[in-house]
Short mmCIF file of C-alpha atoms in Angstrom, two decimals:
data_model
loop_
_atom_site.label_atom_id
_atom_site.label_comp_id
_atom_site.label_asym_id
_atom_site.label_seq_id
_atom_site.Cartn_x
_atom_site.Cartn_y
_atom_site.Cartn_z
CA ALA A 29 -13.29 -9.56 5.26
CA GLN A 30 -12.51 -7.16 2.27
CA THR A 31 -10.35 -9.02 -0.69
CA VAL A 32 -8.92 -7.87 -3.57
CA THR A 33 -8.00 -9.97 -6.51
CA GLN A 34 -5.58 -9.29 -9.29
CA SER A 35 -5.61 -12.41 -11.77
CA GLN A 36 -2.87 -11.24 -13.93
CA PRO A 37 0.64 -11.86 -12.19
CA GLU A 38 2.22 -10.64 -15.23
CA MET A 39 1.66 -8.60 -18.39
CA SER A 40 3.50 -7.17 -21.21
CA VAL A 41 2.85 -4.57 -23.52
CA GLN A 42 4.47 -2.74 -26.67
CA GLU A 43 5.98 0.96 -25.94
CA ALA A 44 3.44 3.29 -27.47
CA GLU A 45 -0.04 0.72 -26.81
CA THR A 46 -2.68 0.74 -24.72
CA VAL A 47 -2.98 -2.34 -21.68
CA THR A 48 -5.78 -3.21 -19.31
CA LEU A 49 -4.70 -4.13 -15.56
CA SER A 50 -7.84 -6.49 -14.10
CA CYS A 51 -8.92 -5.75 -10.59
CA THR A 52 -11.72 -7.14 -8.78
CA TYR A 53 -12.62 -7.19 -5.14
CA ASP A 54 -15.05 -8.50 -2.18
CA THR A 55 -16.52 -6.33 0.08
CA SER A 56 -19.85 -6.00 2.37
CA GLU A 57 -18.82 -2.50 2.71
CA SER A 58 -21.43 0.23 0.63
CA ASN A 59 -18.53 3.27 1.13
CA TYR A 60 -14.61 2.52 0.76
CA TYR A 61 -11.91 3.96 -2.07
CA LEU A 62 -10.33 2.03 -4.34
CA PHE A 63 -6.47 2.77 -5.47
CA TRP A 64 -3.87 1.73 -7.90
CA TYR A 65 -0.41 1.57 -6.65
CA LYS A 66 2.82 1.34 -8.91
CA GLN A 67 6.00 0.26 -7.56
CA PRO A 68 8.65 0.07 -9.67
CA PRO A 69 12.38 -1.55 -8.97
CA SER A 70 13.19 1.46 -6.23
CA ARG A 71 10.51 0.01 -4.25
CA GLN A 72 8.66 2.92 -3.32
CA MET A 73 4.87 2.43 -3.58
CA ILE A 74 3.27 5.19 -5.58
CA LEU A 75 -0.21 6.29 -5.85
CA VAL A 76 -1.18 5.80 -9.34
CA ILE A 77 -4.79 6.78 -9.16
CA ARG A 78 -8.27 6.82 -6.67
CA GLN A 79 -11.53 5.78 -7.19
CA GLU A 80 -14.36 7.04 -4.30
CA ALA A 81 -17.26 4.47 -4.45
CA TYR A 82 -20.29 6.93 -4.22
CA LYS A 83 -18.71 8.47 -7.89
CA GLN A 84 -20.13 6.92 -10.43
CA GLN A 85 -17.63 8.77 -12.68
CA ASN A 86 -14.64 6.90 -13.67
CA ALA A 87 -11.33 8.10 -12.56
CA THR A 88 -8.91 9.75 -14.63
CA GLU A 89 -5.17 10.83 -14.49
CA ASN A 90 -3.17 11.65 -17.50
CA ARG A 91 -2.68 8.20 -19.44
CA PHE A 92 -4.14 5.98 -16.44
CA SER A 93 -7.95 5.39 -16.39
CA VAL A 94 -10.11 3.15 -14.56
CA ASN A 95 -13.10 1.28 -15.37
CA PHE A 96 -15.13 0.95 -12.10
CA GLN A 97 -18.07 -1.65 -11.73
CA LYS A 98 -19.30 -1.26 -8.43
CA ALA A 99 -22.18 -4.21 -9.37
CA ALA A 100 -19.55 -6.23 -10.47
CA LYS A 101 -17.01 -4.90 -8.14
CA SER A 102 -14.70 -4.23 -10.43
CA PHE A 103 -11.75 -2.38 -11.15
CA SER A 104 -9.62 -2.27 -13.74
CA LEU A 105 -6.41 -0.11 -14.59
CA LYS A 106 -6.17 0.99 -18.03
CA ILE A 107 -2.71 2.26 -19.25
CA SER A 108 -2.65 4.36 -22.65
CA ASP A 109 0.33 5.02 -24.53
CA SER A 110 2.70 2.88 -22.67
CA GLN A 111 5.79 3.95 -21.86
CA LEU A 112 9.32 2.33 -20.61
CA GLY A 113 9.20 4.28 -17.21
CA ASP A 114 5.50 2.69 -16.49
CA THR A 115 7.46 -0.98 -16.22
CA ALA A 116 6.63 -2.20 -12.29
CA MET A 117 4.55 -3.97 -9.92
CA TYR A 118 0.80 -2.41 -10.54
CA PHE A 119 -1.56 -3.29 -7.13
CA CYS A 120 -5.33 -2.62 -6.56
CA ALA A 121 -5.84 -1.69 -3.43
CA PHE A 122 -9.36 -1.11 -0.91
CA MET A 123 -9.90 0.97 1.66
CA LYS A 124 -13.32 1.13 3.29
CA GLN A 125 -14.77 4.12 4.76
CA SER A 126 -16.63 3.28 7.98
CA ARG A 127 -16.92 4.86 11.43
CA GLY A 128 -14.32 7.57 10.14
CA PRO A 129 -11.08 7.38 8.33
CA SER A 130 -8.54 4.61 8.45
CA ASN A 131 -5.18 4.26 6.74
CA ASN A 132 -5.89 0.33 6.40
CA LEU A 133 -5.28 -0.68 2.30
CA PHE A 134 -5.93 -4.45 1.39
CA PHE A 135 -4.05 -4.92 -1.49
CA GLY A 136 -4.37 -7.19 -4.43
CA THR A 137 -1.27 -9.66 -5.54
CA GLY A 138 -0.06 -7.47 -7.67
CA THR A 139 0.96 -8.11 -11.76
CA ARG A 140 3.87 -7.06 -12.87
CA LEU A 141 3.68 -5.32 -15.97
CA THR A 142 6.43 -4.97 -18.38
CA VAL A 143 6.85 -2.02 -21.46
CA ILE A 144 8.67 -3.55 -24.42
CA PRO A 145 10.53 -0.88 -27.08
CA LYS B 2 8.67 19.05 0.97
CA ALA B 3 10.48 16.04 2.14
CA GLY B 4 8.84 12.02 1.69
CA VAL B 5 8.41 9.54 4.34
CA THR B 6 11.67 8.30 5.20
CA GLN B 7 11.68 4.83 6.47
CA THR B 8 15.27 4.11 8.44
CA PRO B 9 17.36 1.86 8.59
CA ARG B 10 17.30 0.99 4.82
CA TYR B 11 18.50 -2.75 4.87
CA LEU B 12 18.61 -4.63 8.35
CA ILE B 13 20.07 -8.43 8.90
CA LYS B 14 19.19 -10.18 12.03
CA THR B 15 19.85 -13.62 13.83
CA ARG B 16 16.61 -15.73 15.14
CA GLY B 17 15.56 -14.49 18.63
CA GLN B 18 16.59 -11.16 18.13
CA GLN B 19 14.24 -7.93 18.17
CA VAL B 20 14.33 -4.89 15.54
CA THR B 21 13.43 -1.67 15.31
CA LEU B 22 11.87 0.00 12.26
CA SER B 23 11.68 3.93 11.96
CA CYS B 24 9.42 5.68 10.20
CA SER B 25 9.47 9.40 10.05
CA PRO B 26 6.38 10.90 8.11
CA ILE B 27 5.82 13.97 5.61
CA SER B 28 5.21 16.87 7.82
CA GLY B 29 1.59 17.38 9.03
CA HIS B 30 0.77 14.21 8.59
CA ARG B 31 -0.57 12.53 12.09
CA SER B 32 -1.60 8.94 10.30
CA VAL B 33 1.32 6.50 10.16
CA SER B 34 0.71 2.05 8.67
CA TRP B 35 2.95 0.25 8.83
CA TYR B 36 3.00 -3.16 5.95
CA GLN B 37 4.75 -6.57 5.54
CA GLN B 38 5.59 -7.09 2.27
CA THR B 39 6.73 -10.98 1.31
CA PRO B 40 6.81 -12.69 -1.93
CA GLY B 41 4.43 -15.69 -0.57
CA GLN B 42 1.71 -13.23 1.60
CA GLY B 43 1.74 -10.26 -0.59
CA LEU B 44 1.53 -7.02 1.38
CA GLN B 45 -0.16 -7.30 4.77
CA PHE B 46 -1.44 -4.62 7.42
CA LEU B 47 0.33 -4.36 10.58
CA PHE B 48 -1.51 -1.30 12.20
CA GLU B 49 -1.94 2.07 12.40
CA TYR B 50 -1.44 4.56 14.41
CA PHE B 51 -3.10 8.22 14.61
CA SER B 52 -2.39 10.98 16.82
CA GLU B 53 -0.17 8.51 19.33
CA THR B 54 -3.04 5.97 19.41
CA GLN B 55 -3.31 2.99 17.62
CA ARG B 56 -6.06 2.95 15.77
CA ASN B 57 -6.03 0.20 13.29
CA LYS B 58 -4.53 -3.82 13.79
CA GLY B 59 -4.02 -6.29 11.32
CA ASN B 60 -3.81 -10.06 11.86
CA PHE B 61 -0.36 -10.62 13.44
CA PRO B 62 1.26 -12.15 16.52
CA GLY B 63 1.90 -10.30 19.92
CA ARG B 64 5.41 -9.88 18.28
CA PHE B 65 4.76 -7.05 16.27
CA SER B 66 4.32 -3.94 18.03
CA GLY B 67 4.39 -0.34 17.21
CA ARG B 68 4.39 3.33 18.59
CA GLN B 69 3.60 6.56 17.81
CA PHE B 70 5.45 9.72 19.38
CA SER B 71 3.95 13.33 19.57
CA ASN B 72 6.19 14.20 16.09
CA SER B 73 4.08 12.00 14.48
CA ARG B 74 7.73 9.60 13.82
CA SER B 75 6.36 6.06 14.40
CA GLU B 76 8.71 3.04 15.37
CA MET B 77 7.55 -1.02 15.13
CA ASN B 78 9.31 -3.66 17.02
CA VAL B 79 9.69 -6.95 16.30
CA SER B 80 10.98 -9.17 19.11
CA THR B 81 11.91 -12.74 19.02
CA LEU B 82 12.60 -13.08 15.21
CA GLU B 83 11.71 -15.41 12.90
CA LEU B 84 13.28 -16.63 9.89
CA GLY B 85 9.23 -15.82 8.27
CA ASP B 86 9.55 -12.26 9.25
CA SER B 87 11.89 -11.85 6.69
CA ALA B 88 10.38 -8.90 4.59
CA LEU B 89 9.98 -5.54 3.28
CA TYR B 90 8.27 -3.55 5.66
CA LEU B 91 6.49 -0.06 4.15
CA CYS B 92 5.40 2.68 5.94
CA ALA B 93 2.53 5.13 5.14
CA SER B 94 1.18 8.49 5.85
CA SER B 95 -1.23 9.85 5.30
CA LEU B 96 -3.11 13.35 7.22
CA GLY B 97 -5.72 10.43 8.19
CA THR B 98 -8.68 12.42 7.31
CA ALA B 99 -12.22 11.14 5.49
CA GLU B 100 -11.59 14.33 3.16
CA ASN B 101 -7.92 13.12 2.49
CA THR B 102 -7.14 9.23 2.05
CA GLU B 103 -3.97 9.15 0.38
CA ALA B 104 -1.57 7.56 1.24
CA PHE B 105 2.27 7.87 0.27
CA PHE B 106 5.19 4.84 1.07
CA GLY B 107 8.54 5.17 2.27
CA GLN B 108 11.25 3.03 0.18
CA GLY B 109 10.77 0.24 3.00
CA THR B 110 13.24 -1.65 5.02
CA ARG B 111 14.32 -4.70 4.03
CA LEU B 112 14.84 -6.75 6.71
CA THR B 113 16.74 -10.43 6.92
CA VAL B 114 16.64 -12.69 9.14
CA VAL B 115 19.34 -15.74 9.73
#
């Protein structure tokens, strides 16, 4: 079974500063994907960034980057130059890749991020 | 390009009733997954449909069922509603291929059971 753990229920950051959200996971799978999703008050889940487990290079999307440590099963999200629009719940998610594709995501419990003006 | 559309957005039902939720995926997407989101249990996978076939199923009782039509639209049904079924139900669609794993979510249906 797969488990995803987010140990920070809430975090806050000053506007324009940098914040890092933590995520660890447990799996016996060797091929998988990791994601960070954002859920603003509108409830719409929005993909922030994706990492393929077989890639050693950390994924980057504009102000968002990850620190993927496969051996430690750690997948943290760094948000640089935080903006008020970044205020949301952030979910770390895991998807295994075995015997073909699947759209079955295992989510962590989320971190509520507040960006302070 | 239209996003994932879920209807209705809000629903209030009485214990014991049944409910049907609908999800229209992004055009061209063949995979539709359903998730339940509650404050206590977080986000939990219900099931996934691909080309009208259930491809994966989460750990939910048989009261929760779903189906997918030939146009990829999906419905989920919950029978004999319980108070604990109150939740936000999210639908996600994707191309469903190994090369493209990005899931796009709808805004959800907020179900309240009273």
